Structure formats: C-alpha cells, structure tokens
PDB file of C-alpha atoms in Angstrom:
ATOM      1  CA  MET D1279       0.000   0.000   0.000  1.00 49.00           C
ATOM      2  CA  THR D1280       1.215   3.492  -0.848  1.00 51.00           C
ATOM      3  CA  PRO D1281       1.929   5.696   2.204  1.00 60.00           C
ATOM      4  CA  LEU D1282      -0.284   8.751   2.079  1.00 68.00           C
ATOM      5  CA  ASN D1283      -0.581  11.943   4.114  1.00 81.00           C
ATOM      6  CA  LEU D1284      -4.278  11.714   4.953  1.00 83.00           C
ATOM      7  CA  ALA D1285      -4.426  15.167   6.527  1.00 84.00           C
ATOM      8  CA  GLU D1286      -3.079  16.596   3.276  1.00 87.00           C
ATOM      9  CA  GLN D1287      -5.592  14.567   1.259  1.00 89.00           C
ATOM     10  CA  ALA D1288      -8.432  15.926   3.387  1.00 89.00           C
ATOM     11  CA  GLN D1289      -7.232  19.486   2.797  1.00 91.00           C
ATOM     12  CA  GLN D1290      -6.958  18.871  -0.955  1.00 93.00           C
ATOM     13  CA  LEU D1291     -10.547  17.620  -0.966  1.00 94.00           C
ATOM     14  CA  ARG D1292     -11.662  20.775   0.831  1.00 93.00           C
ATOM     15  CA  CYS D1293      -9.908  22.807  -1.847  1.00 94.00           C
ATOM     16  CA  LEU D1294     -11.643  20.696  -4.512  1.00 96.00           C
ATOM     17  CA  ALA D1295     -14.970  21.377  -2.802  1.00 95.00           C
ATOM     18  CA  SER D1296     -14.234  25.121  -2.944  1.00 95.00           C
ATOM     19  CA  ASP D1297     -13.494  24.814  -6.670  1.00 96.00           C
ATOM     20  CA  PHE D1298     -16.816  23.028  -7.207  1.00 97.00           C
ATOM     21  CA  GLU D1299     -18.584  25.757  -5.217  1.00 96.00           C
ATOM     22  CA  ALA D1300     -16.955  28.469  -7.315  1.00 96.00           C
ATOM     23  CA  LEU D1301     -17.939  26.738 -10.562  1.00 97.00           C
ATOM     24  CA  HIS D1302     -21.464  26.197  -9.226  1.00 97.00           C
ATOM     25  CA  ALA D1303     -21.753  29.951  -8.627  1.00 96.00           C
ATOM     26  CA  ARG D1304     -20.503  30.720 -12.142  1.00 97.00           C
ATOM     27  CA  VAL D1305     -22.996  28.335 -13.763  1.00 97.00           C
ATOM     28  CA  ARG D1306     -25.861  29.551 -11.572  1.00 95.00           C
ATOM     29  CA  ASP D1307     -25.193  33.231 -12.322  1.00 95.00           C
ATOM     30  CA  ILE D1308     -24.292  32.915 -16.010  1.00 96.00           C
ATOM     31  CA  SER D1309     -25.704  35.537 -18.361  1.00 94.00           C
ATOM     32  CA  TYR D1310     -25.604  34.971 -22.110  1.00 93.00           C
ATOM     33  CA  THR D1311     -27.252  35.620 -25.451  1.00 92.00           C
ATOM     34  CA  PRO D1312     -28.095  32.514 -27.489  1.00 94.00           C
ATOM     35  CA  GLY D1313     -25.689  31.943 -30.344  1.00 92.00           C
ATOM     36  CA  THR D1314     -21.998  32.782 -30.442  1.00 93.00           C
ATOM     37  CA  ASP D1315     -22.074  34.541 -27.054  1.00 95.00           C
ATOM     38  CA  ALA D1316     -23.511  31.446 -25.365  1.00 96.00           C
ATOM     39  CA  LEU D1317     -20.753  29.304 -26.878  1.00 96.00           C
ATOM     40  CA  ARG D1318     -18.106  31.674 -25.521  1.00 97.00           C
ATOM     41  CA  GLN D1319     -19.704  31.848 -22.074  1.00 97.00           C
ATOM     42  CA  ILE D1320     -20.458  28.154 -21.545  1.00 97.00           C
ATOM     43  CA  SER D1321     -17.360  26.546 -23.112  1.00 97.00           C
ATOM     44  CA  PRO D1322     -14.968  27.581 -20.276  1.00 97.00           C
ATOM     45  CA  LEU D1323     -17.441  26.188 -17.732  1.00 98.00           C
ATOM     46  CA  LEU D1324     -17.503  22.834 -19.518  1.00 98.00           C
ATOM     47  CA  LEU D1325     -13.702  22.683 -19.636  1.00 98.00           C
ATOM     48  CA  LYS D1326     -13.496  23.523 -15.920  1.00 97.00           C
ATOM     49  CA  ALA D1327     -16.047  20.830 -15.045  1.00 98.00           C
ATOM     50  CA  GLN D1328     -14.001  18.269 -16.972  1.00 97.00           C
ATOM     51  CA  ASP D1329     -10.841  19.396 -15.183  1.00 98.00           C
ATOM     52  CA  LEU D1330     -12.499  19.018 -11.766  1.00 97.00           C
ATOM     53  CA  THR D1331     -13.768  15.566 -12.744  1.00 98.00           C
ATOM     54  CA  ALA D1332     -10.209  14.544 -13.589  1.00 97.00           C
ATOM     55  CA  THR D1333      -8.989  15.903 -10.244  1.00 96.00           C
ATOM     56  CA  ALA D1334     -11.665  13.987  -8.341  1.00 97.00           C
ATOM     57  CA  LEU D1335     -10.660  10.824 -10.183  1.00 96.00           C
ATOM     58  CA  VAL D1336      -7.015  11.350  -9.203  1.00 95.00           C
ATOM     59  CA  ARG D1337      -8.004  11.822  -5.540  1.00 95.00           C
ATOM     60  CA  LEU D1338     -10.093   8.638  -5.669  1.00 95.00           C
ATOM     61  CA  GLY D1339      -7.230   6.653  -7.174  1.00 94.00           C
ATOM     62  CA  ALA D1340      -4.766   7.940  -4.578  1.00 92.00           C
ATOM     63  CA  LEU D1341      -6.988   6.932  -1.659  1.00 92.00           C
ATOM     64  CA  ASP D1342      -7.955   3.584  -3.172  1.00 91.00           C
ATOM     65  CA  SER D1343      -4.316   2.538  -3.610  1.00 89.00           C
ATOM     66  CA  SER D1344      -3.191   3.708  -0.168  1.00 85.00           C
ATOM     67  CA  ALA D1345      -3.181   2.307   3.348  1.00 82.00           C
ATOM     68  CA  TYR D1346      -6.360   4.327   3.998  1.00 85.00           C
ATOM     69  CA  THR D1347      -8.385   1.353   2.753  1.00 86.00           C
ATOM     70  CA  SER D1348      -7.395  -0.582   5.897  1.00 83.00           C
ATOM     71  CA  ILE D1349      -9.107   1.971   8.153  1.00 84.00           C
ATOM     72  CA  ALA D1350     -12.624   1.155   9.320  1.00 80.00           C
ATOM     73  CA  GLY D1351     -15.202   3.245   7.475  1.00 80.00           C
ATOM     74  CA  SER D1352     -12.958   4.057   4.530  1.00 87.00           C
ATOM     75  CA  ARG D1353     -15.245   2.244   2.071  1.00 89.00           C
ATOM     76  CA  ALA D1354     -17.986   4.824   2.592  1.00 89.00           C
ATOM     77  CA  SER D1355     -15.534   7.635   1.826  1.00 91.00           C
ATOM     78  CA  LEU D1356     -14.355   5.921  -1.358  1.00 94.00           C
ATOM     79  CA  GLU D1357     -17.925   5.333  -2.524  1.00 94.00           C
ATOM     80  CA  CYS D1358     -18.831   8.937  -1.788  1.00 94.00           C
ATOM     81  CA  LEU D1359     -15.802  10.206  -3.698  1.00 96.00           C
ATOM     82  CA  SER D1360     -16.727   7.991  -6.645  1.00 96.00           C
ATOM     83  CA  SER D1361     -20.129   9.707  -6.597  1.00 95.00           C
ATOM     84  CA  VAL D1362     -18.285  13.006  -7.055  1.00 96.00           C
ATOM     85  CA  VAL D1363     -16.791  11.632 -10.266  1.00 97.00           C
ATOM     86  CA  VAL D1364     -20.311  10.740 -11.432  1.00 96.00           C
ATOM     87  CA  ALA D1365     -21.912  14.051 -10.419  1.00 96.00           C
ATOM     88  CA  SER D1366     -19.165  16.201 -11.935  1.00 97.00           C
ATOM     89  CA  SER D1367     -19.301  14.123 -15.131  1.00 98.00           C
ATOM     90  CA  LEU D1368     -23.043  14.681 -15.306  1.00 97.00           C
ATOM     91  CA  ALA D1369     -22.470  18.403 -14.800  1.00 98.00           C
ATOM     92  CA  GLY D1370     -20.125  18.363 -17.772  1.00 98.00           C
ATOM     93  CA  ASN D1371     -22.711  16.469 -19.807  1.00 98.00           C
ATOM     94  CA  ASP D1372     -25.378  19.024 -18.871  1.00 98.00           C
ATOM     95  CA  LEU D1373     -23.129  21.884 -19.946  1.00 98.00           C
ATOM     96  CA  ALA D1374     -22.425  20.089 -23.234  1.00 98.00           C
ATOM     97  CA  SER D1375     -26.167  19.597 -23.692  1.00 97.00           C
ATOM     98  CA  ALA D1376     -26.692  23.330 -23.188  1.00 97.00           C
ATOM     99  CA  LEU D1377     -24.216  23.950 -25.992  1.00 97.00           C
ATOM    100  CA  TYR D1378     -26.031  21.406 -28.165  1.00 97.00           C
ATOM    101  CA  ALA D1379     -29.338  23.202 -27.563  1.00 95.00           C
ATOM    102  CA  ASN D1380     -27.733  26.533 -28.399  1.00 94.00           C
ATOM    103  CA  PRO D1381     -29.047  27.984 -31.718  1.00 92.00           C
ATOM    104  CA  TYR D1382     -26.068  28.617 -34.006  1.00 87.00           C
ATOM    105  CA  GLU D1383     -26.093  31.183 -36.772  1.00 82.00           C
ATOM    106  CA  GLY D1384     -24.364  29.327 -39.618  1.00 78.00           C
ATOM    107  CA  ALA D1385     -25.575  29.523 -43.192  1.00 73.00           C
ATOM    108  CA  PRO D1386     -28.078  26.829 -44.324  1.00 76.00           C
ATOM    109  CA  PHE D1387     -27.559  24.379 -47.195  1.00 78.00           C
ATOM    110  CA  PRO D1388     -27.836  25.809 -50.705  1.00 80.00           C
ATOM    111  CA  GLY D1389     -31.438  26.183 -51.752  1.00 75.00           C
ATOM    112  CA  TYR D1390     -32.678  26.947 -48.235  1.00 75.00           C
ATOM    113  CA  ALA D1391     -33.598  30.474 -47.258  1.00 68.00           C
ATOM    114  CA  ALA D1392     -31.450  32.185 -44.625  1.00 70.00           C
ATOM    115  CA  ASP D1393     -33.134  32.934 -41.307  1.00 71.00           C
ATOM    116  CA  ASP D1394     -34.907  36.242 -41.105  1.00 72.00           C
ATOM    117  CA  THR D1395     -35.357  38.178 -37.873  1.00 77.00           C
ATOM    118  CA  SER D1396     -38.647  36.489 -37.039  1.00 80.00           C
ATOM    119  CA  THR D1397     -37.286  32.979 -37.580  1.00 76.00           C
ATOM    120  CA  ARG D1398     -34.159  33.731 -35.541  1.00 80.00           C
ATOM    121  CA  THR D1399     -36.269  35.092 -32.695  1.00 83.00           C
ATOM    122  CA  THR D1400     -38.395  31.941 -32.705  1.00 86.00           C
ATOM    123  CA  ARG D1401     -35.341  29.671 -32.666  1.00 85.00           C
ATOM    124  CA  HIS D1402     -33.896  31.589 -29.717  1.00 89.00           C
ATOM    125  CA  ALA D1403     -37.190  31.490 -27.828  1.00 90.00           C
ATOM    126  CA  GLU D1404     -37.370  27.711 -28.247  1.00 92.00           C
ATOM    127  CA  ALA D1405     -33.735  27.178 -27.248  1.00 92.00           C
ATOM    128  CA  ILE D1406     -33.594  29.312 -24.117  1.00 94.00           C
ATOM    129  CA  PRO D1407     -35.820  27.077 -21.876  1.00 94.00           C
ATOM    130  CA  LYS D1408     -33.838  24.005 -22.938  1.00 96.00           C
ATOM    131  CA  MET D1409     -30.509  25.688 -22.249  1.00 96.00           C
ATOM    132  CA  THR D1410     -31.761  27.050 -18.937  1.00 95.00           C
ATOM    133  CA  GLY D1411     -32.843  23.562 -17.871  1.00 96.00           C
ATOM    134  CA  HIS D1412     -29.472  22.026 -18.743  1.00 97.00           C
ATOM    135  CA  LEU D1413     -27.604  24.779 -16.909  1.00 97.00           C
ATOM    136  CA  ALA D1414     -29.798  24.341 -13.824  1.00 96.00           C
ATOM    137  CA  ASP D1415     -29.095  20.603 -13.851  1.00 96.00           C
ATOM    138  CA  ALA D1416     -25.360  21.291 -14.145  1.00 97.00           C
ATOM    139  CA  ALA D1417     -25.462  23.669 -11.192  1.00 96.00           C
ATOM    140  CA  HIS D1418     -27.285  21.038  -9.124  1.00 96.00           C
ATOM    141  CA  GLN D1419     -24.687  18.373  -9.915  1.00 96.00           C
ATOM    142  CA  LEU D1420     -21.838  20.765  -9.041  1.00 96.00           C
ATOM    143  CA  ASP D1421     -23.498  21.565  -5.721  1.00 95.00           C
ATOM    144  CA  LEU D1422     -23.742  17.828  -4.983  1.00 94.00           C
ATOM    145  CA  SER D1423     -20.067  17.414  -5.893  1.00 95.00           C
ATOM    146  CA  ALA D1424     -18.991  20.142  -3.484  1.00 95.00           C
ATOM    147  CA  THR D1425     -21.080  18.706  -0.644  1.00 93.00           C
ATOM    148  CA  ALA D1426     -19.703  15.202  -1.207  1.00 93.00           C
ATOM    149  CA  CYS D1427     -16.101  16.475  -1.215  1.00 95.00           C
ATOM    150  CA  HIS D1428     -16.688  18.185   2.145  1.00 93.00           C
ATOM    151  CA  TYR D1429     -18.239  14.982   3.463  1.00 91.00           C
ATOM    152  CA  VAL D1430     -15.274  12.847   2.412  1.00 93.00           C
ATOM    153  CA  ALA D1431     -12.759  15.353   3.808  1.00 91.00           C
ATOM    154  CA  THR D1432     -14.545  15.363   7.159  1.00 89.00           C
ATOM    155  CA  GLY D1433     -14.748  11.560   7.113  1.00 87.00           C
ATOM    156  CA  ILE D1434     -11.020  11.211   6.475  1.00 88.00           C
ATOM    157  CA  THR D1435     -10.225  13.624   9.296  1.00 84.00           C
ATOM    158  CA  ARG D1436     -12.525  11.711  11.638  1.00 83.00           C
ATOM    159  CA  ASP D1437     -11.052   8.359  10.600  1.00 79.00           C
ATOM    160  CA  LEU D1438      -7.545   9.709  11.081  1.00 75.00           C
ATOM    161  CA  ALA D1439      -8.410  10.949  14.558  1.00 74.00           C
ATOM    162  CA  ALA D1440      -9.939   7.571  15.440  1.00 70.00           C
ATOM    163  CA  THR D1441      -6.736   5.751  14.538  1.00 65.00           C
ATOM    164  CA  ARG D1442      -4.854   8.033  16.918  1.00 58.00           C
ATOM    165  CA  HIS D1443      -7.192   7.392  19.835  1.00 50.00           C
ATOM    166  CA  GLU D1444      -4.975   6.975  22.896  1.00 42.00           C
ATOM    167  CA  THR D1445      -5.105   7.504  26.640  1.00 40.00           C
ATOM    168  CA  PRO D1446      -2.904  10.241  28.166  1.00 42.00           C
ATOM    169  CA  SER D1447      -0.629   7.608  29.692  1.00 42.00           C
ATOM    170  CA  ALA D1448      -0.080   6.074  26.255  1.00 42.00           C
ATOM    171  CA  ARG D1449       0.647   9.308  24.403  1.00 45.00           C
ATOM    172  CA  ARG D1450       2.828   8.739  21.385  1.00 47.00           C
ATOM    173  CA  ALA D1451       6.481   9.470  21.957  1.00 45.00           C
ATOM    174  CA  ASP D1452       6.584  11.938  19.061  1.00 53.00           C
ATOM    175  CA  ASP D1453       3.671  13.966  20.460  1.00 65.00           C
ATOM    176  CA  PRO D1454       5.035  16.689  22.743  1.00 77.00           C
ATOM    177  CA  PRO D1455       2.874  17.601  25.750  1.00 83.00           C
ATOM    178  CA  LEU D1456       0.366  20.380  25.321  1.00 87.00           C
ATOM    179  CA  THR D1457       1.432  23.882  26.197  1.00 89.00           C
ATOM    180  CA  SER D1458      -0.661  25.828  28.677  1.00 88.00           C
ATOM    181  CA  ALA D1459      -2.064  27.944  25.806  1.00 88.00           C
ATOM    182  CA  GLN D1460      -3.007  24.840  23.815  1.00 90.00           C
ATOM    183  CA  TYR D1461      -4.617  23.243  26.876  1.00 90.00           C
ATOM    184  CA  ASP D1462      -6.668  26.403  27.584  1.00 90.00           C
ATOM    185  CA  ALA D1463      -7.735  26.595  23.935  1.00 89.00           C
ATOM    186  CA  LEU D1464      -8.756  22.933  23.890  1.00 90.00           C
ATOM    187  CA  LYS D1465     -10.713  23.341  27.122  1.00 89.00           C
ATOM    188  CA  ALA D1466     -12.543  26.391  25.778  1.00 89.00           C
ATOM    189  CA  LEU D1467     -13.400  24.614  22.519  1.00 89.00           C
ATOM    190  CA  ALA D1468     -14.668  21.582  24.468  1.00 87.00           C
ATOM    191  CA  LEU D1469     -17.602  23.731  25.625  1.00 84.00           C
ATOM    192  CA  GLY D1470     -19.069  23.115  22.183  1.00 76.00           C
ATOM    193  CA  GLU D1471     -19.580  26.625  20.865  1.00 76.00           C
ATOM    194  CA  GLY D1472     -16.241  27.246  19.153  1.00 86.00           C
ATOM    195  CA  LYS D1473     -16.320  28.414  15.554  1.00 87.00           C
ATOM    196  CA  LEU D1474     -13.821  28.951  12.775  1.00 84.00           C
ATOM    197  CA  TYR D1475     -14.701  31.927  10.641  1.00 81.00           C
ATOM    198  CA  GLU D1476     -13.234  34.339   8.139  1.00 75.00           C
ATOM    199  CA  SER D1477     -13.461  38.090   8.417  1.00 68.00           C
ATOM    200  CA  SER D1478     -12.310  40.823   6.075  1.00 60.00           C
ATOM    201  CA  GLN D1479      -9.505  43.062   7.179  1.00 56.00           C
ATOM    202  CA  ARG D1480      -8.225  45.719   4.781  1.00 52.00           C
ATOM    203  CA  GLY D1481      -9.674  43.750   1.915  1.00 47.00           C
ATOM    204  CA  LEU D1482      -7.952  40.512   2.955  1.00 50.00           C
ATOM    205  CA  GLY D1483      -9.608  37.401   4.378  1.00 57.00           C
ATOM    206  CA  VAL D1484      -8.428  36.651   7.919  1.00 71.00           C
ATOM    207  CA  THR D1485      -9.288  33.309   9.517  1.00 78.00           C
ATOM    208  CA  ARG D1486     -10.071  33.501  13.238  1.00 84.00           C
ATOM    209  CA  VAL D1487     -11.289  31.248  16.036  1.00 89.00           C
ATOM    210  CA  ALA D1488     -14.161  32.255  18.331  1.00 86.00           C
ATOM    211  CA  THR D1489     -14.950  30.507  21.627  1.00 87.00           C
ATOM    212  CA  ASP D1490     -18.043  30.596  23.809  1.00 80.00           C
ATOM    213  CA  ASP D1491     -16.248  31.899  26.895  1.00 81.00           C
ATOM    214  CA  GLY D1492     -14.152  34.466  25.057  1.00 82.00           C
ATOM    215  CA  THR D1493     -10.853  32.606  25.402  1.00 85.00           C
ATOM    216  CA  ARG D1494      -8.436  33.907  22.784  1.00 86.00           C
ATOM    217  CA  VAL D1495      -7.267  31.136  20.482  1.00 89.00           C
ATOM    218  CA  SER D1496      -4.753  31.962  17.787  1.00 89.00           C
ATOM    219  CA  ILE D1497      -5.094  30.303  14.405  1.00 86.00           C
ATOM    220  CA  ALA D1498      -1.612  28.807  14.929  1.00 87.00           C
ATOM    221  CA  THR D1499      -2.777  27.154  18.164  1.00 89.00           C
ATOM    222  CA  PHE D1500      -5.904  25.850  16.452  1.00 88.00           C
ATOM    223  CA  ARG D1501      -3.885  24.369  13.598  1.00 85.00           C
ATOM    224  CA  ALA D1502      -1.503  22.724  16.059  1.00 87.00           C
ATOM    225  CA  LEU D1503      -4.464  21.087  17.834  1.00 89.00           C
ATOM    226  CA  ASN D1504      -5.968  19.961  14.531  1.00 85.00           C
ATOM    227  CA  LYS D1505      -2.670  18.531  13.313  1.00 81.00           C
ATOM    228  CA  ARG D1506      -2.570  16.319  16.409  1.00 83.00           C
ATOM    229  CA  GLY D1507      -6.147  15.145  15.822  1.00 83.00           C
ATOM    230  CA  LEU D1508      -7.507  16.918  18.916  1.00 87.00           C
ATOM    231  CA  VAL D1509     -10.057  19.087  17.107  1.00 86.00           C
ATOM    232  CA  ASP D1510     -12.081  18.972  13.906  1.00 84.00           C
ATOM    233  CA  TRP D1511     -14.489  21.406  12.270  1.00 80.00           C
ATOM    234  CA  ASP D1512     -17.611  21.330  10.105  1.00 78.00           C
ATOM    235  CA  THR D1513     -16.704  22.300   6.548  1.00 72.00           C
ATOM    236  CA  SER D1514     -20.275  21.996   5.247  1.00 70.00           C
ATOM    237  CA  THR D1515     -20.960  25.642   6.089  1.00 71.00           C
ATOM    238  CA  SER D1516     -19.259  28.794   4.878  1.00 73.00           C
ATOM    239  CA  LEU D1517     -16.339  30.310   6.789  1.00 72.00           C
ATOM    240  CA  PHE D1518     -18.148  33.641   6.625  1.00 75.00           C
ATOM    241  CA  HIS D1519     -21.071  32.140   8.593  1.00 78.00           C
ATOM    242  CA  GLY D1520     -18.762  30.210  10.909  1.00 81.00           C
ATOM    243  CA  GLN D1521     -17.766  26.536  10.885  1.00 83.00           C
ATOM    244  CA  LYS D1522     -18.448  24.733  14.162  1.00 86.00           C
ATOM    245  CA  ILE D1523     -15.388  23.290  15.893  1.00 89.00           C
ATOM    246  CA  THR D1524     -15.610  20.000  17.764  1.00 87.00           C
ATOM    247  CA  VAL D1525     -13.138  18.418  20.145  1.00 87.00           C
ATOM    248  CA  THR D1526     -12.387  14.810  19.173  1.00 84.00           C
ATOM    249  CA  GLU D1527     -12.343  11.926  21.611  1.00 76.00           C
ATOM    250  CA  HIS D1528      -8.560  12.096  21.499  1.00 78.00           C
ATOM    251  CA  GLY D1529      -8.812  15.756  22.490  1.00 82.00           C
ATOM    252  CA  ARG D1530     -11.115  15.019  25.424  1.00 82.00           C
ATOM    253  CA  GLN D1531      -8.688  12.387  26.611  1.00 81.00           C
ATOM    254  CA  ALA D1532      -5.946  15.013  26.533  1.00 83.00           C
ATOM    255  CA  LEU D1533      -8.021  17.235  28.843  1.00 84.00           C
ATOM    256  CA  VAL D1534      -7.984  14.513  31.513  1.00 80.00           C
ATOM    257  CA  SER D1535      -4.367  15.397  32.251  1.00 78.00           C
ATOM    258  CA  PRO D1536      -3.663  18.326  34.591  1.00 81.00           C
ATOM    259  CA  ARG D1537      -3.173  21.712  32.981  1.00 81.00           C
ATOM    260  CA  PRO D1538       0.501  22.282  32.104  1.00 79.00           C
ATOM    261  CA  ALA D1539       2.214  24.992  34.087  1.00 74.00           C
ATOM    262  CA  ALA D1540       2.757  28.198  32.166  1.00 64.00           C
ATOM    263  CA  THR D1541       6.344  28.781  31.141  1.00 57.00           C
ATOM    264  CA  ALA D1542       7.894  31.297  33.489  1.00 50.00           C
ATOM    265  CA  ALA D1543       9.315  34.431  31.936  1.00 48.00           C
ATOM    266  CA  PRO D1544      13.116  34.580  32.095  1.00 49.00           C
ATOM    267  CA  PRO D1545      14.397  36.765  34.907  1.00 49.00           C
ATOM    268  CA  ALA D1546      15.564  40.201  33.950  1.00 47.00           C
ATOM    269  CA  ARG D1547      19.304  40.569  33.615  1.00 47.00           C
ATOM    270  CA  ALA D1548      21.093  42.299  36.416  1.00 44.00           C
ATOM    271  CA  ALA D1549      22.359  45.730  35.563  1.00 43.00           C
ATOM    272  CA  SER D1550      25.893  45.512  34.230  1.00 42.00           C
ATOM    273  CA  LYS D1551      26.778  48.970  35.453  1.00 42.00           C
ATOM    274  CA  ALA D1552      26.373  50.704  38.754  1.00 40.00           C
ATOM    275  CA  PRO D1553      23.699  53.382  38.927  1.00 40.00           C
ATOM    276  CA  ALA D1554      24.902  56.661  37.532  1.00 40.00           C
ATOM    277  CA  VAL D1555      24.083  58.508  40.746  1.00 38.00           C
ATOM    278  CA  GLN D1556      25.118  57.079  44.127  1.00 41.00           C
ATOM    279  CA  GLY D1557      24.457  58.456  47.493  1.00 41.00           C
ATOM    280  CA  ALA D1558      27.445  60.586  48.609  1.00 39.00           C
ATOM    281  CA  ARG D1559      29.630  58.921  51.147  1.00 40.00           C
ATOM    282  CA  ARG D1560      30.146  60.695  54.376  1.00 39.00           C
TER     283      ARG D1560
END
C-alpha cells in the first residue's frame, strides 16, 4: 500500500470542494445571449467541469491505492468520492447539452432560405428554456459534488483521529505535551460553541477562532491542535457564517491530564553597570 498523508488529502478535498462551489456559482449566475455569445460563455465552464472531474478521479485513485483502505469506514468515503466523479461528469454532460441546444447562426444548405429576424427570434425562444434547464441541472450536480467532497474530507479527518485514539498515559512518543495555551484553547473549545470563521480586514480574508467563553485562540494554536487530531471542524458551512469546531475523543482524553504549568518568563538581567548617581559617602 502506498503511504499517504491523509491530513493533506483531506485538505486537498476541501480545496476541490471550494473549486466546485466556485464553478457552481458561475454556472448559476451565467448571463448569455443565445448563439456565439452562449458558446463563448459556456465553453470555459464545460472545460473547468471536466478538469475538476479529472482531479476527483485522481483523488479517488490515490486513496484507493493507499493504506487508507485498511481503516474502518474508509469504504464509505471511497464510494462517496466515486459519486463526485459521477456528479461532476453529469455536470459536464449538462453543460455540453446546453451547448447542443444553443441555436447557431451558420448559413443553411444551398437552396434553403437564410433565417430572417422572425425565424431567428423563434429559434432563440425555443432554445432558451432548454438551455436554462441544462444549466440548472449542471449547477445542481456541481453543488452535490462540493457537498460530497466536504463529506469525504470530514470523514477522512474523523477516521484519522480515530486511529490516533490513545489515553494520556499512552501518548505517542513523538507527540510533545500540550502547552498551557493549547490546553486552555482545547478546554474552551470543548464547551461546544467554538467556531472557525473568516473576516475581512483591509480587503484581505483573515481566519479567526471564536470561543463561547471568550478565550483567545490563535489560528496557529488551532492548527496545532488539529494537526494532532484533537479538534475537527464542520466544513459543510461557509467560513463567513462560521464553521463549528468540535473536540475529538482524542482531544477530550488530553483534557484529563492536569493543565501544564505556564512557562515562566526569564528573569531580567542584572544591571551591568552601577547606577549613575550614588548616594554621597560621608
């Protein structure tokens, strides 16, 4: 079996889900005029759908040929990811069907009259409902693809955390003990109301962590906890609305241990010189 970084695979699937969401928005909000304009507007969407299908297929192949298949519950993830390949393929087919229904403006065979304005208007009126239906179906399939990618990513993260389930006394040798800041963050998130969200600051997206009791948790601390399988979060919602953070069973086991003592600040250095002004000797 090929060794595979499952945490990295989960993140790649989240990125793939974001790509599906972006394409879904483009298909849903497309504006076009039947004819040449429709061909120019829809063609890039079809090519992108095919590219995402290929990416999903690569992700499926990587997981299927890795040691992940030996983990309990992995079959459901593989089947779900294979459904992404189907849904994204159907989205591509729907986009191709929209192009097929598009009324083109080429010249007819010799002996046939060219379209006049009335005929062209009729052809467009008949094509638009068909094209709209195909585009709506494509958007639906892309939405399903994004949801399934999020589901698989969350499943992999959960499976990975389950394989690392240990008691505090049996902590892996390569896992350093929690710092006091990490322990406090984990304890605050264990209350069940922690959220990961993205806010805009000077036009840039900034990812932050919010806790129910107001404990400040840096994104670096959160990532350190997630890397160790102590926390997970719900990727099925938008970061702008807030993604709920959960503490895994491994994380709750870590809270059984006493809180680590805070690292004491180093003592200030003694002055290397005598004070400039000394009391006058008598």
